[in-house]
Short mmCIF file of C-alpha atoms in Angstrom, two decimals:
data_model
loop_
_atom_site.label_atom_id
_atom_site.label_comp_id
_atom_site.label_asym_id
_atom_site.label_seq_id
_atom_site.Cartn_x
_atom_site.Cartn_y
_atom_site.Cartn_z
CA MET A 1 -19.52 -19.37 -10.18
CA ASN A 2 -16.43 -17.03 -9.66
CA TYR A 3 -18.04 -13.70 -10.39
CA ILE A 4 -20.03 -14.11 -7.93
CA ARG A 5 -16.54 -15.25 -5.96
CA LYS A 6 -15.58 -12.06 -7.67
CA ASN A 7 -18.39 -9.87 -6.08
CA GLN A 8 -18.53 -10.94 -3.16
CA SER A 9 -14.37 -9.92 -2.55
CA LEU A 10 -15.26 -5.89 -4.52
CA PHE A 11 -17.98 -5.68 -1.24
CA LEU A 12 -16.05 -7.14 1.84
CA ILE A 13 -13.05 -4.24 -0.10
CA LEU A 14 -16.01 -1.42 -0.14
CA LEU A 15 -17.30 -2.62 4.24
CA PHE A 16 -13.37 -3.24 4.71
CA ILE A 17 -12.99 0.49 3.37
CA PHE A 18 -15.89 1.65 5.00
CA ILE A 19 -15.00 0.51 8.26
CA LEU A 20 -10.99 1.51 8.20
CA GLY A 21 -12.55 5.48 7.32
CA PHE A 22 -15.58 5.01 10.60
CA SER A 23 -14.43 7.86 12.38
CA PRO A 24 -15.34 10.33 14.79
CA VAL A 25 -15.71 14.35 13.25
CA LYS A 26 -13.20 16.12 15.69
CA ASP A 27 -12.44 18.65 12.85
CA THR A 28 -12.40 22.36 14.63
CA ASP A 29 -14.01 24.11 12.01
CA PHE A 30 -16.83 22.65 11.48
CA GLY A 31 -18.91 25.41 12.79
CA TRP A 32 -18.20 27.68 11.03
CA HIS A 33 -18.69 25.56 8.00
CA TYR A 34 -22.42 24.63 9.85
CA ARG A 35 -22.95 28.55 10.13
CA CYS A 36 -22.08 28.23 6.51
CA GLY A 37 -24.57 26.12 5.67
CA LYS A 38 -27.43 26.34 7.64
CA GLN A 39 -27.26 29.88 6.33
CA ILE A 40 -28.41 28.44 3.16
CA ILE A 41 -30.67 26.43 4.11
CA SER A 42 -32.70 28.96 5.92
CA GLY A 43 -32.90 30.86 2.75
CA ASN A 44 -30.65 33.54 4.18
CA THR A 45 -27.81 34.68 2.30
CA PRO A 46 -24.65 32.34 1.84
CA CYS A 47 -21.48 33.51 3.15
CA LEU A 48 -20.03 35.94 0.56
CA LYS A 49 -19.11 38.68 3.57
CA ASN A 50 -17.77 38.06 7.69
CA THR A 51 -20.45 38.32 10.39
CA PHE A 52 -18.80 35.76 12.44
CA SER A 53 -15.60 37.68 13.53
CA TYR A 54 -15.23 41.26 15.03
CA TYR A 55 -12.02 41.31 13.92
CA LEU A 56 -11.31 42.38 10.42
CA SER A 57 -15.12 42.59 9.79
CA ASN A 58 -15.08 44.49 6.67
CA TYR A 59 -12.84 41.80 5.14
CA GLN A 60 -13.76 39.87 1.77
CA ALA A 61 -12.91 36.72 1.38
CA TYR A 62 -13.24 34.73 -1.56
CA TYR A 63 -13.73 31.00 -0.08
CA SER A 64 -16.08 29.55 -2.57
CA SER A 65 -17.25 26.26 -0.59
CA PHE A 66 -20.96 26.60 -0.20
CA LEU A 67 -21.38 22.61 -1.51
CA SER A 68 -19.94 21.17 1.51
CA ASP A 69 -21.02 23.39 4.21
CA LEU A 70 -24.23 22.84 2.66
CA SER A 71 -23.31 18.67 2.63
CA ILE A 72 -21.79 18.72 6.29
CA THR A 73 -24.91 21.13 7.53
CA SER A 74 -28.12 19.45 5.92
CA ILE A 75 -26.44 16.04 7.17
CA TYR A 76 -25.86 17.00 11.12
CA ASP A 77 -29.66 18.26 10.62
CA TYR A 78 -31.53 15.83 9.17
CA GLY A 79 -29.04 12.88 8.80
CA GLY A 80 -28.33 11.84 12.27
CA LYS A 81 -25.77 13.90 13.72
CA PHE A 82 -22.46 13.35 14.50
CA ILE A 83 -22.98 9.84 13.13
CA GLY A 84 -24.55 10.92 10.23
CA LEU A 85 -21.95 12.36 9.40
CA SER A 86 -18.63 9.68 10.28
CA ILE A 87 -21.20 7.41 8.63
CA PHE A 88 -20.66 10.30 4.96
CA GLY A 89 -17.27 10.85 5.97
CA SER A 90 -16.64 7.11 5.81
CA VAL A 91 -18.49 6.70 1.99
CA LEU A 92 -16.53 9.44 -0.10
CA PHE A 93 -13.40 7.30 1.45
CA VAL A 94 -15.18 4.70 -0.36
CA ILE A 95 -16.05 6.61 -3.19
CA SER A 96 -12.75 7.66 -3.13
CA ALA A 97 -11.19 3.64 -3.49
CA ILE A 98 -13.90 2.58 -6.03
CA PHE A 99 -12.26 5.32 -8.91
CA PHE A 100 -8.56 4.19 -7.30
CA ILE A 101 -9.12 0.50 -7.87
CA PHE A 102 -10.61 1.27 -11.38
CA THR A 103 -7.70 3.48 -12.33
CA PHE A 104 -5.43 0.55 -12.28
CA PRO A 105 -7.55 -2.20 -15.22
CA GLN A 106 -5.26 -4.88 -15.21
CA ILE A 107 -3.67 -4.49 -11.66
CA SER A 108 -5.22 -6.95 -8.77
CA ILE A 109 -7.44 -5.78 -7.48
CA PHE A 110 -6.38 -7.09 -3.65
CA ILE A 111 -2.91 -5.06 -4.36
CA SER A 112 -5.14 -1.60 -5.51
CA THR A 113 -6.94 -2.10 -2.36
CA PHE A 114 -3.87 -2.50 -0.68
CA ALA A 115 -2.32 0.30 -1.92
CA PHE A 116 -5.34 2.76 -0.36
CA THR A 117 -4.43 1.01 2.89
CA LEU A 118 -1.17 2.52 3.43
CA ILE A 119 -2.38 5.52 1.55
CA PHE A 120 -4.96 5.85 4.45
CA TRP A 121 -3.32 5.02 6.87
CA LEU A 122 0.17 7.25 5.23
CA SER A 123 -2.22 9.91 5.97
CA SER A 124 -2.97 9.78 9.32
CA GLY A 125 -3.27 12.95 11.65
CA VAL A 126 -4.65 14.22 8.66
CA LEU A 127 -7.62 12.16 6.65
CA ASP A 128 -8.68 10.46 9.79
CA LEU A 129 -10.16 13.64 11.56
CA GLY A 130 -13.47 13.14 10.35
CA ILE A 131 -15.75 15.08 8.24
CA ARG A 132 -13.90 17.56 6.91
CA ALA A 133 -14.00 19.99 3.47
CA GLN A 134 -10.80 18.94 2.54
CA ASN A 135 -11.66 15.27 2.43
CA PHE A 136 -13.91 16.42 -0.64
CA THR A 137 -10.68 17.83 -2.43
CA PHE A 138 -9.07 13.68 -1.57
CA THR A 139 -11.49 12.29 -3.41
CA PHE A 140 -12.00 14.52 -6.86
CA PHE A 141 -8.67 14.53 -6.88
CA ILE A 142 -8.53 11.07 -6.66
CA ILE A 143 -11.42 10.95 -8.96
CA PHE A 144 -9.56 13.50 -11.21
CA LEU A 145 -6.52 10.90 -11.22
CA TYR A 146 -9.10 8.59 -12.82
CA LEU A 147 -10.24 10.79 -15.70
CA LEU A 148 -6.58 11.17 -16.54
CA THR A 149 -6.08 7.35 -17.45
CA LYS A 150 -9.13 7.79 -19.63
CA LEU A 151 -7.36 10.56 -21.91
CA ASP A 152 -7.04 7.70 -24.54
CA ASN A 153 -10.35 6.42 -24.44
CA LYS A 154 -11.70 7.48 -28.18
CA ASN A 155 -15.08 8.67 -26.86
CA ARG A 156 -15.25 12.24 -26.48
CA SER A 157 -17.74 13.01 -24.51
CA LYS A 158 -16.26 11.49 -21.34
CA LEU A 159 -14.04 14.78 -21.82
CA ILE A 160 -17.33 16.89 -20.32
CA LEU A 161 -16.98 14.85 -17.11
CA PHE A 162 -13.65 17.09 -16.23
CA PRO A 163 -15.04 20.65 -16.46
CA LEU A 164 -18.20 19.51 -14.24
CA LEU A 165 -15.17 17.92 -11.83
CA PHE A 166 -13.97 21.30 -11.32
CA PHE A 167 -17.30 23.13 -10.96
CA VAL A 168 -18.16 20.63 -8.35
CA TRP A 169 -14.86 20.85 -6.78
CA VAL A 170 -14.81 24.93 -6.58
CA ASN A 171 -17.89 25.41 -4.59
CA THR A 172 -16.70 22.68 -2.66
CA HIS A 173 -13.26 23.81 -1.53
CA ILE A 174 -10.38 26.17 -2.51
CA GLY A 175 -8.53 22.60 -3.38
CA PHE A 176 -9.62 22.84 -6.86
CA PHE A 177 -6.40 24.32 -7.82
CA ILE A 178 -4.46 21.36 -7.75
CA GLY A 179 -5.72 19.42 -10.27
CA PHE A 180 -4.14 21.71 -12.33
CA VAL A 181 -0.82 21.22 -12.32
CA PRO A 182 -1.06 18.01 -13.34
CA LEU A 183 -3.19 19.08 -16.18
CA GLY A 184 -0.63 21.51 -16.72
CA LEU A 185 2.54 19.18 -17.00
CA LEU A 186 0.61 16.63 -19.41
CA PHE A 187 -0.76 19.44 -22.15
CA LEU A 188 3.14 20.00 -21.88
CA GLN A 189 3.85 16.61 -22.62
CA LYS A 190 1.87 16.19 -25.34
CA LEU A 191 2.90 19.16 -26.88
CA ILE A 192 5.77 17.88 -26.97
CA GLU A 193 5.01 14.14 -28.66
CA ARG A 194 2.61 16.20 -30.65
CA LYS A 195 -0.55 13.96 -30.22
CA ASN A 196 -3.48 14.90 -28.31
CA GLN A 197 -2.27 17.93 -27.63
CA ILE A 198 -5.91 19.88 -28.85
CA LYS A 199 -7.22 17.42 -26.43
CA VAL A 200 -5.65 18.19 -23.29
CA PHE A 201 -5.68 22.29 -24.08
CA LEU A 202 -9.75 21.87 -24.53
CA ILE A 203 -9.83 20.35 -21.26
CA LEU A 204 -7.66 22.66 -19.11
CA THR A 205 -9.75 25.23 -21.04
CA THR A 206 -12.91 24.30 -20.13
CA SER A 207 -11.81 23.29 -16.54
CA PHE A 208 -10.90 26.79 -16.07
CA LEU A 209 -13.83 28.53 -17.60
CA ALA A 210 -15.94 25.82 -14.98
CA THR A 211 -14.10 27.62 -11.92
CA LEU A 212 -15.51 30.43 -13.09
CA ILE A 213 -19.08 29.96 -12.37
CA ASN A 214 -18.82 30.57 -8.01
CA PRO A 215 -20.51 33.52 -6.55
CA PHE A 216 -16.30 35.14 -5.95
CA GLY A 217 -16.15 34.23 -10.03
CA ILE A 218 -12.67 34.62 -11.26
CA LYS A 219 -11.26 36.50 -7.94
CA ILE A 220 -11.27 33.10 -5.82
CA TYR A 221 -7.37 32.68 -7.31
CA TRP A 222 -6.79 36.01 -5.69
CA GLU A 223 -8.19 33.58 -2.69
CA ILE A 224 -5.26 31.33 -3.49
CA TYR A 225 -2.92 33.41 -4.42
CA ARG A 226 -3.29 34.95 -0.62
CA HIS A 227 -2.98 31.11 0.91
CA ALA A 228 -0.21 31.01 -1.24
CA ALA A 229 1.68 34.28 0.51
CA THR A 230 0.69 33.25 3.57
CA PRO A 231 4.14 31.46 5.66
CA LEU A 232 0.70 29.62 6.51
CA ASN A 233 3.81 27.06 8.27
CA THR A 234 4.31 29.59 11.17
CA LEU A 235 0.33 30.41 11.33
CA ILE A 236 -1.15 26.48 10.99
CA ALA A 237 -0.97 23.43 12.88
CA GLU A 238 -1.37 21.06 9.36
CA TRP A 239 0.61 23.18 7.04
CA VAL A 240 4.30 22.43 10.04
CA PRO A 241 6.54 20.47 7.40
CA PRO A 242 5.88 16.59 8.46
CA ASN A 243 8.13 14.69 11.06
CA LEU A 244 11.37 13.08 10.32
CA TYR A 245 10.43 10.05 10.03
CA MET A 246 7.89 11.18 7.03
CA LYS A 247 10.38 13.62 5.00
CA VAL A 248 12.63 10.96 4.89
CA LEU A 249 9.49 8.01 3.64
CA ILE A 250 8.78 10.26 1.52
CA LEU A 251 11.93 11.01 -0.26
CA THR A 252 12.84 7.77 -1.03
CA SER A 253 9.70 6.12 -1.41
CA SER A 254 9.96 9.08 -4.86
CA ILE A 255 12.71 8.07 -5.75
CA PHE A 256 12.38 4.03 -5.46
CA VAL A 257 9.10 5.17 -7.64
CA ILE A 258 10.50 6.62 -10.64
CA MET A 259 14.16 4.67 -10.58
CA LEU A 260 11.01 1.96 -11.15
CA LEU A 261 9.61 4.64 -13.88
CA ARG A 262 13.94 4.74 -14.94
CA SER A 263 13.05 2.60 -18.62
CA SER A 264 10.00 4.28 -19.75
CA ILE A 265 11.33 7.95 -18.83
CA LYS A 266 9.60 9.64 -21.73
CA LYS A 267 6.46 7.46 -21.67
CA LYS A 268 6.42 8.60 -18.53
CA LEU A 269 7.51 12.28 -17.82
CA PHE A 270 4.53 13.37 -16.84
CA ILE A 271 3.63 11.37 -13.92
CA ILE A 272 7.41 11.85 -12.82
CA LEU A 273 6.95 14.90 -13.20
CA ILE A 274 3.51 14.74 -10.83
CA LEU A 275 5.39 12.56 -8.54
CA LEU A 276 7.53 15.17 -7.55
CA PHE A 277 5.71 18.54 -7.57
CA THR A 278 3.42 16.51 -4.67
CA THR A 279 6.65 15.48 -3.30
CA ILE A 280 7.62 19.35 -2.72
CA LEU A 281 3.96 20.74 -1.76
CA ALA A 282 4.36 16.92 1.42
CA LEU A 283 7.72 17.99 2.62
CA SER A 284 6.33 21.82 2.56
CA ALA A 285 3.46 21.15 4.71
CA ARG A 286 1.72 17.87 6.82
CA ARG A 287 -1.76 18.13 5.75
CA ASN A 288 -0.36 17.63 1.38
CA VAL A 289 0.56 13.84 3.14
CA PRO A 290 -2.28 12.12 1.62
CA LEU A 291 -2.41 13.50 -1.94
CA PHE A 292 1.51 12.84 -2.22
CA TRP A 293 0.91 8.91 -0.94
CA THR A 294 -1.76 8.87 -3.83
CA VAL A 295 0.32 9.94 -6.36
CA ALA A 296 2.96 8.27 -5.54
CA PHE A 297 0.99 5.19 -5.66
CA TYR A 298 -1.08 6.34 -8.41
CA CYS A 299 2.54 5.94 -10.23
CA PHE A 300 3.69 3.27 -8.21
CA LEU A 301 1.07 0.72 -9.95
CA GLN A 302 1.77 2.46 -13.38
CA THR A 303 5.48 1.41 -13.32
CA PRO A 304 6.93 -2.12 -15.58
CA PHE A 305 7.57 -3.38 -12.14
CA SER A 306 3.66 -3.57 -11.10
CA LEU A 307 1.62 -4.73 -14.38
CA ARG A 308 4.28 -7.40 -14.62
CA HIS A 309 3.64 -8.51 -10.99
CA PHE A 310 0.95 -7.43 -9.73
CA THR A 311 -1.59 -8.48 -12.25
CA LYS A 312 -5.47 -9.73 -12.35
CA LYS A 313 -3.73 -13.38 -12.28
CA LEU A 314 -2.98 -12.96 -8.04
CA ASP A 315 -6.85 -12.57 -7.51
CA GLU A 316 -7.77 -16.18 -9.38
CA LYS A 317 -5.10 -17.58 -7.28
CA PHE A 318 -5.65 -16.19 -4.04
CA LEU A 319 -9.13 -15.34 -3.69
CA ALA A 320 -9.91 -17.26 -0.35
CA ILE A 321 -7.00 -16.21 0.66
CA PHE A 322 -7.12 -12.73 0.39
CA ASN A 323 -11.20 -12.49 0.84
CA SER A 324 -9.83 -14.06 4.17
CA ILE A 325 -7.72 -11.65 5.72
CA LEU A 326 -10.05 -8.82 4.39
CA ILE A 327 -13.23 -10.26 6.94
CA THR A 328 -10.15 -10.55 9.39
CA ALA A 329 -9.52 -6.82 8.72
CA ILE A 330 -13.75 -5.89 9.20
CA LEU A 331 -14.04 -7.86 12.35
CA VAL A 332 -10.44 -6.84 13.94
CA ILE A 333 -10.98 -2.42 12.55
CA GLY A 334 -14.80 -2.98 12.94
CA ALA A 335 -14.67 -3.86 17.10
CA ILE A 336 -12.33 -0.78 16.85
CA ASN A 337 -13.34 1.65 14.77
CA ILE A 338 -17.34 1.21 15.40
CA PRO A 339 -17.97 1.29 19.21
CA LYS A 340 -14.81 4.57 19.11
CA THR A 341 -16.78 6.27 17.59
CA ILE A 342 -20.32 5.96 17.48
CA ALA A 343 -19.60 6.63 21.60
CA PHE A 344 -17.45 9.73 20.81
CA ASP A 345 -20.04 11.48 18.44
CA ILE A 346 -22.75 10.78 21.02
CA SER A 347 -20.61 11.70 24.30
CA TRP A 348 -21.05 15.86 24.31
CA SER A 349 -18.65 15.70 27.06
CA ASP A 350 -16.10 13.66 24.98
CA TYR A 351 -16.53 15.90 22.29
CA CYS A 352 -16.00 19.11 24.78
CA SER A 353 -12.77 17.77 25.54
CA LYS A 354 -11.55 14.88 24.00
CA GLY A 355 -10.94 15.90 20.30
CA LEU A 356 -8.22 17.99 18.37
CA TYR A 357 -8.57 20.99 22.03
CA GLY A 358 -10.34 20.61 24.67
CA TYR A 359 -14.18 22.88 23.90
CA PRO A 360 -14.65 25.86 26.31
CA CYS A 361 -18.42 23.69 26.99
CA GLN A 362 -18.63 24.20 30.87
CA ALA A 363 -18.75 28.74 30.03
CA ILE A 364 -21.06 28.21 27.87
CA LYS A 365 -23.41 26.87 30.21
CA ASP A 366 -22.58 28.76 32.26
CA TYR A 367 -23.09 32.05 30.80
CA PRO A 368 -25.79 31.76 28.82
CA GLN A 369 -26.63 34.86 28.23
CA ILE A 370 -23.45 35.76 26.51
CA TYR A 371 -23.35 38.33 23.60
CA GLY A 372 -21.39 40.97 21.59
CA ASN A 373 -17.57 40.51 20.58
CA VAL A 374 -16.36 37.37 22.59
CA PHE A 375 -11.86 37.28 22.72
CA ALA A 376 -11.04 33.94 22.10
CA THR A 377 -8.35 31.34 21.00
CA TYR A 378 -8.21 29.87 16.88
CA GLU A 379 -9.32 26.44 17.06
CA TRP A 380 -11.80 27.68 19.32
CA GLY A 381 -13.58 30.50 16.59
CA GLY A 382 -15.41 27.14 15.08
CA PHE A 383 -16.92 26.10 17.81
CA LEU A 384 -18.50 29.06 19.35
CA ILE A 385 -19.63 30.41 15.84
CA TRP A 386 -21.63 27.42 15.69
CA GLN A 387 -22.87 27.07 19.52
CA LYS A 388 -22.91 31.43 20.29
CA PRO A 389 -24.27 32.74 16.74
CA LYS A 390 -25.22 36.33 18.76
CA ILE A 391 -21.92 36.58 19.40
CA LYS A 392 -18.17 37.31 17.65
CA VAL A 393 -15.73 35.71 17.92
CA PHE A 394 -12.00 37.72 17.22
CA VAL A 395 -10.35 34.91 14.66
CA ASP A 396 -12.01 31.09 13.27
CA GLY A 397 -10.15 28.83 10.59
CA ARG A 398 -11.60 30.62 7.83
CA MET A 399 -9.04 33.23 8.20
CA PRO A 400 -5.48 32.42 8.57
CA ALA A 401 -4.04 33.93 4.70
CA TRP A 402 -6.49 37.07 5.60
CA LYS A 403 -4.71 40.63 5.76
CA GLY A 404 -5.27 43.92 7.53
CA GLU A 405 -3.91 47.36 8.19
CA ASP A 406 -1.63 45.94 11.11
CA ASN A 407 -0.36 42.38 10.28
#
C-alpha cells in the first residue's frame, strides 16, 4: 500500500512539473531553427553555411544545433504545430525533474520537487519562453550533475554515459562546454585527494573527444571563443545582467550555501567552486540564471543541514499533506497555464502581436511576392527566414558573435 501511495505521489509530481512547464512558444529564433531542421528532413545539406542572410553572406559559423533543429521541425510538422512543441518543452522539464529528484536519494522527494519548482520560478523570463535550444542545455546539465553524483559507484559501465551525453549535447546546443568546467574542477580535487583521478581524467578525455564528433570537428571550440570574445551584453537582451533584486538574491544565496558547507569545506570544495563559477555566470548574464539556481540547490541539498532535516522520513510523515498540496497546485496552475498556452499556440494573431516582439505578419500578407534582400530588425530575422524562404534577411539570431570587415 505504501509503495502504491509513493508511486501516486511521483505521478502527481511529474504531472505538476508538466503543467508548470507548459508554456507557449515565444522564442524569436524558432524560425531559423525550423528552416535548418527542414533542410535536414528534406535531405538537403544541413545549415553548415550561411544561406539565410545577405549580410556576411560568406561567413562560416561553427554552431552545431542539428539535433535540436531536427526535433523542433519534426514536432512542428508532424506533432501538432506549436501545441506539440509546448508539450515537448514540458516533457523536457519532466525529464529534468526526474534526474534532479533522483540525484538526491537521501532527500525527501517533496523537498527536491519544491527545490526544482523554485529553480523554474526564479528563472522566469528564461525558462518560460517555450521550447528553445537553450532548454536542452538545462536538461543535459541536470543529467550531467546526476551522473557526477554516481562517480563513486563501482559500476564502471556507467562511465560511458558521460561521452554519450556530450556527443548528444554538442550536436544539440553550444552550451555543452559548460559541463567541462565542473569536470575540470573535479579532476583537480581528485588530484589533491589522490583518489579516482584516473577515472575522472578518462571521463574528461573521452567526453572531450566525443564533442569532436560533430560536422565542424574541433572548430566548434573556435565558435565558443567567438562568443566569449564578443560583448554580447551590449547586443542581446538576455545577455544583460539580471536586475538588482536578482543580483542580491544570487549573492546572498551563494554565501548562505557556502556557510552551510563550511564544516565540510575540504570534502565539498568541488561543489563550492562550481557554485562560485555559476554565481559569476549568473551575475554577468540573466540567461545563466537557471544554471546558477540549479547548482545552488544541487549544493544546498548536499549540505549537512539538508541531509539532517530533509530526509525521507518527511515523505512518510507528511505524505497526505504533500499530495493534497500537489493536487491543489495542479488544479490551480493547470487552470491558468493550459488554456493560456493553448490559446496562444493556436492563435496566429496572438503569435504575431503578443509574443516577445511583434512580428510583421500583416506586411508579409500584404506583400506575398516579396523576394530578394530584406532589411529588418534582429528580432524579425528568424520569423522572416521561416515565413519567406525566398528572401534573405539582414540579420537574425544566429549572428550576434559574427565578425566582418566593418565590425
